[in-house]
């Protein structure tokens, strides 16, 4: 018997990616509070830990099903950039990334609720962030498109100042579809 796939996220971008790939799934957001990274956390460790926490919370609530959770962060060197808390935080993040290659990491967790079995993985991509003029930066910040987006931008919004230079586009959007397909194929015991 196939366990139902349950997306532990309210992200419309993750839902869209799964639908486009032909997956059948339910949505049950985890509502887990995302804490700040612990001192010394790498982006990979932090993203995987958050994905696991989200999957575990939904698995505990549901008791059955294959829970899919993901968490995406941006990083500039050792600094992890979550979702901006306000306009000033978004501006700080944007300025930090301008003119640089930045890393986007998505942690994935597939958690089989009834067996308490899980597997995790991380996908890394590099995004090129071009320098902005003061006018471009202000217009972008005024648009509020930075809200709810790691690093303060969304490549799926076709923001003209970011481009994926290496790695998975869907990873930068928030759900690395290639890695997800690989995990499902590699660990079929979780789905059946």
mmCIF file of C-alpha atoms in Angstrom:
data_model
loop_
_atom_site.group_PDB
_atom_site.id
_atom_site.type_symbol
_atom_site.label_atom_id
_atom_site.label_comp_id
_atom_site.label_asym_id
_atom_site.label_seq_id
_atom_site.Cartn_x
_atom_site.Cartn_y
_atom_site.Cartn_z
ATOM 1 C CA UNK A 1 0.000 0.000 0.000
ATOM 2 C CA UNK A 2 1.309 3.424 -0.953
ATOM 3 C CA UNK A 3 1.570 5.881 1.937
ATOM 4 C CA UNK A 4 -0.058 9.218 1.131
ATOM 5 C CA UNK A 5 2.443 12.010 0.493
ATOM 6 C CA UNK A 6 1.880 14.929 2.853
ATOM 7 C CA UNK A 7 3.607 18.258 2.246
ATOM 8 C CA UNK A 8 4.476 19.846 5.595
ATOM 9 C CA UNK A 9 4.511 23.342 4.133
ATOM 10 C CA UNK A 10 2.141 26.164 3.267
ATOM 11 C CA UNK A 11 4.485 27.346 0.503
ATOM 12 C CA UNK A 12 2.591 27.894 -2.745
ATOM 13 C CA UNK A 13 5.892 27.502 -4.612
ATOM 14 C CA UNK A 14 6.478 24.005 -3.211
ATOM 15 C CA UNK A 15 2.903 23.011 -4.013
ATOM 16 C CA UNK A 16 3.295 24.283 -7.569
ATOM 17 C CA UNK A 17 6.537 22.340 -8.096
ATOM 18 C CA UNK A 18 4.956 19.096 -6.854
ATOM 19 C CA UNK A 19 1.853 19.597 -9.005
ATOM 20 C CA UNK A 20 3.939 20.359 -12.107
ATOM 21 C CA UNK A 21 5.888 17.124 -11.527
ATOM 22 C CA UNK A 22 2.661 15.106 -11.270
ATOM 23 C CA UNK A 23 2.783 14.211 -7.564
ATOM 24 C CA UNK A 24 -0.439 13.562 -5.671
ATOM 25 C CA UNK A 25 -0.263 14.948 -2.166
ATOM 26 C CA UNK A 26 -2.031 16.589 0.734
ATOM 27 C CA UNK A 27 -0.933 19.798 2.442
ATOM 28 C CA UNK A 28 -0.524 19.964 6.217
ATOM 29 C CA UNK A 29 1.746 22.871 7.232
ATOM 30 C CA UNK A 30 3.944 22.149 10.226
ATOM 31 C CA UNK A 31 3.688 25.584 11.865
ATOM 32 C CA UNK A 32 7.088 24.934 13.459
ATOM 33 C CA UNK A 33 8.769 28.131 14.597
ATOM 34 C CA UNK A 34 12.065 28.544 12.768
ATOM 35 C CA UNK A 35 14.710 29.431 15.353
ATOM 36 C CA UNK A 36 17.829 31.367 14.523
ATOM 37 C CA UNK A 37 20.806 29.203 13.618
ATOM 38 C CA UNK A 38 22.899 27.992 16.538
ATOM 39 C CA UNK A 39 26.471 29.312 16.723
ATOM 40 C CA UNK A 40 28.622 27.290 14.368
ATOM 41 C CA UNK A 41 25.714 25.845 12.373
ATOM 42 C CA UNK A 42 26.526 25.303 8.732
ATOM 43 C CA UNK A 43 23.758 26.124 6.243
ATOM 44 C CA UNK A 44 23.406 22.397 5.477
ATOM 45 C CA UNK A 45 23.100 21.362 9.146
ATOM 46 C CA UNK A 46 20.622 24.115 9.862
ATOM 47 C CA UNK A 47 18.402 23.434 6.820
ATOM 48 C CA UNK A 48 18.283 19.671 7.419
ATOM 49 C CA UNK A 49 17.537 20.118 11.125
ATOM 50 C CA UNK A 50 14.625 22.458 10.357
ATOM 51 C CA UNK A 51 13.266 20.128 7.676
ATOM 52 C CA UNK A 52 13.390 17.232 10.154
ATOM 53 C CA UNK A 53 11.637 19.280 12.861
ATOM 54 C CA UNK A 54 8.857 20.199 10.441
ATOM 55 C CA UNK A 55 8.425 16.601 9.230
ATOM 56 C CA UNK A 56 8.509 15.230 12.774
ATOM 57 C CA UNK A 57 5.848 17.704 13.965
ATOM 58 C CA UNK A 58 3.437 16.725 11.186
ATOM 59 C CA UNK A 59 4.220 13.001 11.600
ATOM 60 C CA UNK A 60 3.452 13.196 15.332
ATOM 61 C CA UNK A 61 0.156 14.938 14.595
ATOM 62 C CA UNK A 62 -0.904 12.655 11.721
ATOM 63 C CA UNK A 63 0.413 9.268 12.847
ATOM 64 C CA UNK A 64 0.445 7.955 9.257
ATOM 65 C CA UNK A 65 1.646 8.965 5.815
ATOM 66 C CA UNK A 66 4.886 9.958 4.163
ATOM 67 C CA UNK A 67 5.682 13.466 5.295
ATOM 68 C CA UNK A 68 7.746 15.703 3.015
ATOM 69 C CA UNK A 69 9.319 18.732 4.662
ATOM 70 C CA UNK A 70 11.854 21.206 3.335
ATOM 71 C CA UNK A 71 13.648 24.276 4.542
ATOM 72 C CA UNK A 72 15.563 26.654 2.284
ATOM 73 C CA UNK A 73 18.198 29.127 3.435
ATOM 74 C CA UNK A 74 20.619 31.429 1.704
ATOM 75 C CA UNK A 75 24.184 31.855 2.876
ATOM 76 C CA UNK A 76 26.924 34.360 2.282
ATOM 77 C CA UNK A 77 30.031 32.713 3.585
ATOM 78 C CA UNK A 78 29.204 31.440 7.075
ATOM 79 C CA UNK A 79 26.216 33.798 7.523
ATOM 80 C CA UNK A 80 22.838 32.096 7.146
ATOM 81 C CA UNK A 81 20.065 34.298 5.781
ATOM 82 C CA UNK A 82 16.538 33.278 6.713
ATOM 83 C CA UNK A 83 13.404 35.185 5.829
ATOM 84 C CA UNK A 84 13.721 38.911 6.533
ATOM 85 C CA UNK A 85 11.824 40.080 9.591
ATOM 86 C CA UNK A 86 11.170 43.552 8.178
ATOM 87 C CA UNK A 87 12.172 45.967 5.397
ATOM 88 C CA UNK A 88 15.428 46.961 7.104
ATOM 89 C CA UNK A 89 16.430 43.304 7.479
ATOM 90 C CA UNK A 90 15.566 42.690 3.814
ATOM 91 C CA UNK A 91 17.752 45.623 2.787
ATOM 92 C CA UNK A 92 20.640 44.299 4.895
ATOM 93 C CA UNK A 93 20.345 40.899 3.221
ATOM 94 C CA UNK A 94 20.072 42.332 -0.288
ATOM 95 C CA UNK A 95 23.110 44.573 0.213
ATOM 96 C CA UNK A 96 25.108 41.663 1.638
ATOM 97 C CA UNK A 97 24.421 39.557 -1.461
ATOM 98 C CA UNK A 98 24.868 42.198 -4.153
ATOM 99 C CA UNK A 99 27.702 41.539 -6.573
ATOM 100 C CA UNK A 100 28.347 38.081 -5.143
ATOM 101 C CA UNK A 101 27.707 34.442 -5.713
ATOM 102 C CA UNK A 102 25.582 33.249 -2.811
ATOM 103 C CA UNK A 103 24.688 29.736 -1.755
ATOM 104 C CA UNK A 104 21.143 28.415 -1.539
ATOM 105 C CA UNK A 105 20.675 25.265 0.541
ATOM 106 C CA UNK A 106 17.490 23.259 0.869
ATOM 107 C CA UNK A 107 17.234 20.581 3.514
ATOM 108 C CA UNK A 108 14.777 17.797 2.734
ATOM 109 C CA UNK A 109 13.215 15.248 5.047
ATOM 110 C CA UNK A 110 10.996 12.319 4.112
ATOM 111 C CA UNK A 111 9.460 10.939 7.301
ATOM 112 C CA UNK A 112 7.278 7.812 7.401
ATOM 113 C CA UNK A 113 4.982 8.612 10.315
ATOM 114 C CA UNK A 114 3.704 5.125 11.184
ATOM 115 C CA UNK A 115 7.230 3.644 11.201
ATOM 116 C CA UNK A 116 9.090 6.656 12.596
ATOM 117 C CA UNK A 117 11.622 6.121 9.785
ATOM 118 C CA UNK A 118 13.131 9.037 7.964
ATOM 119 C CA UNK A 119 15.795 10.101 5.538
ATOM 120 C CA UNK A 120 17.265 13.534 4.993
ATOM 121 C CA UNK A 121 19.327 15.221 2.310
ATOM 122 C CA UNK A 122 20.493 18.643 1.255
ATOM 123 C CA UNK A 123 20.801 20.304 -2.130
ATOM 124 C CA UNK A 124 23.094 23.235 -2.818
ATOM 125 C CA UNK A 125 22.915 25.770 -5.627
ATOM 126 C CA UNK A 126 24.794 28.969 -6.396
ATOM 127 C CA UNK A 127 22.953 32.164 -7.261
ATOM 128 C CA UNK A 128 24.601 35.204 -8.832
ATOM 129 C CA UNK A 129 23.294 38.449 -7.384
ATOM 130 C CA UNK A 130 24.169 41.499 -9.472
ATOM 131 C CA UNK A 131 24.788 44.917 -7.901
ATOM 132 C CA UNK A 132 21.718 47.153 -7.706
ATOM 133 C CA UNK A 133 21.428 50.881 -8.063
ATOM 134 C CA UNK A 134 19.922 52.755 -5.133
ATOM 135 C CA UNK A 135 16.758 53.303 -7.187
ATOM 136 C CA UNK A 136 16.442 49.589 -8.079
ATOM 137 C CA UNK A 137 17.030 48.521 -4.494
ATOM 138 C CA UNK A 138 14.465 50.982 -3.100
ATOM 139 C CA UNK A 139 11.864 49.975 -5.697
ATOM 140 C CA UNK A 140 12.372 46.307 -4.906
ATOM 141 C CA UNK A 141 12.140 46.865 -1.153
ATOM 142 C CA UNK A 142 9.016 49.001 -1.615
ATOM 143 C CA UNK A 143 7.403 46.177 -3.626
ATOM 144 C CA UNK A 144 7.449 43.867 -0.568
ATOM 145 C CA UNK A 145 8.308 40.919 -2.837
ATOM 146 C CA UNK A 146 11.026 40.060 -0.304
ATOM 147 C CA UNK A 147 8.460 39.024 2.329
ATOM 148 C CA UNK A 148 8.541 35.363 3.311
ATOM 149 C CA UNK A 149 11.563 34.563 1.135
ATOM 150 C CA UNK A 150 14.923 33.326 2.338
ATOM 151 C CA UNK A 151 17.591 35.856 1.504
ATOM 152 C CA UNK A 152 14.888 38.403 0.652
ATOM 153 C CA UNK A 153 14.312 37.435 -2.984
ATOM 154 C CA UNK A 154 12.532 34.861 -5.128
ATOM 155 C CA UNK A 155 14.168 33.578 -8.285
ATOM 156 C CA UNK A 156 10.748 32.251 -9.329
ATOM 157 C CA UNK A 157 9.505 35.854 -9.404
ATOM 158 C CA UNK A 158 11.894 36.489 -12.278
ATOM 159 C CA UNK A 159 13.674 39.136 -10.251
ATOM 160 C CA UNK A 160 16.136 40.442 -12.845
ATOM 161 C CA UNK A 161 19.011 40.830 -10.415
ATOM 162 C CA UNK A 162 19.377 37.126 -9.514
ATOM 163 C CA UNK A 163 20.189 34.122 -11.654
ATOM 164 C CA UNK A 164 21.057 30.515 -10.902
ATOM 165 C CA UNK A 165 24.660 30.084 -11.963
ATOM 166 C CA UNK A 166 25.161 26.517 -10.732
ATOM 167 C CA UNK A 167 22.800 23.830 -9.510
ATOM 168 C CA UNK A 168 19.089 23.201 -9.452
ATOM 169 C CA UNK A 169 16.614 25.974 -10.268
ATOM 170 C CA UNK A 170 13.863 24.190 -8.303
ATOM 171 C CA UNK A 171 16.206 24.081 -5.302
ATOM 172 C CA UNK A 172 16.448 27.866 -5.366
ATOM 173 C CA UNK A 173 12.652 28.052 -5.591
ATOM 174 C CA UNK A 174 12.462 25.903 -2.440
ATOM 175 C CA UNK A 175 12.129 22.207 -3.355
ATOM 176 C CA UNK A 176 14.875 20.393 -5.295
ATOM 177 C CA UNK A 177 12.733 18.121 -7.437
ATOM 178 C CA UNK A 178 15.649 16.095 -8.792
ATOM 179 C CA UNK A 179 16.859 15.303 -5.269
ATOM 180 C CA UNK A 180 13.314 14.473 -4.126
ATOM 181 C CA UNK A 181 12.845 11.996 -6.983
ATOM 182 C CA UNK A 182 16.204 10.431 -6.117
ATOM 183 C CA UNK A 183 15.267 10.044 -2.445
ATOM 184 C CA UNK A 184 11.939 8.436 -3.295
ATOM 185 C CA UNK A 185 13.677 5.992 -5.648
ATOM 186 C CA UNK A 186 16.531 5.293 -3.242
ATOM 187 C CA UNK A 187 14.303 4.684 -0.224
ATOM 188 C CA UNK A 188 11.159 3.001 -1.589
ATOM 189 C CA UNK A 189 10.547 1.387 1.828
ATOM 190 C CA UNK A 190 9.425 4.770 3.065
ATOM 191 C CA UNK A 191 6.655 5.036 0.478
ATOM 192 C CA UNK A 192 5.266 1.481 0.653
#
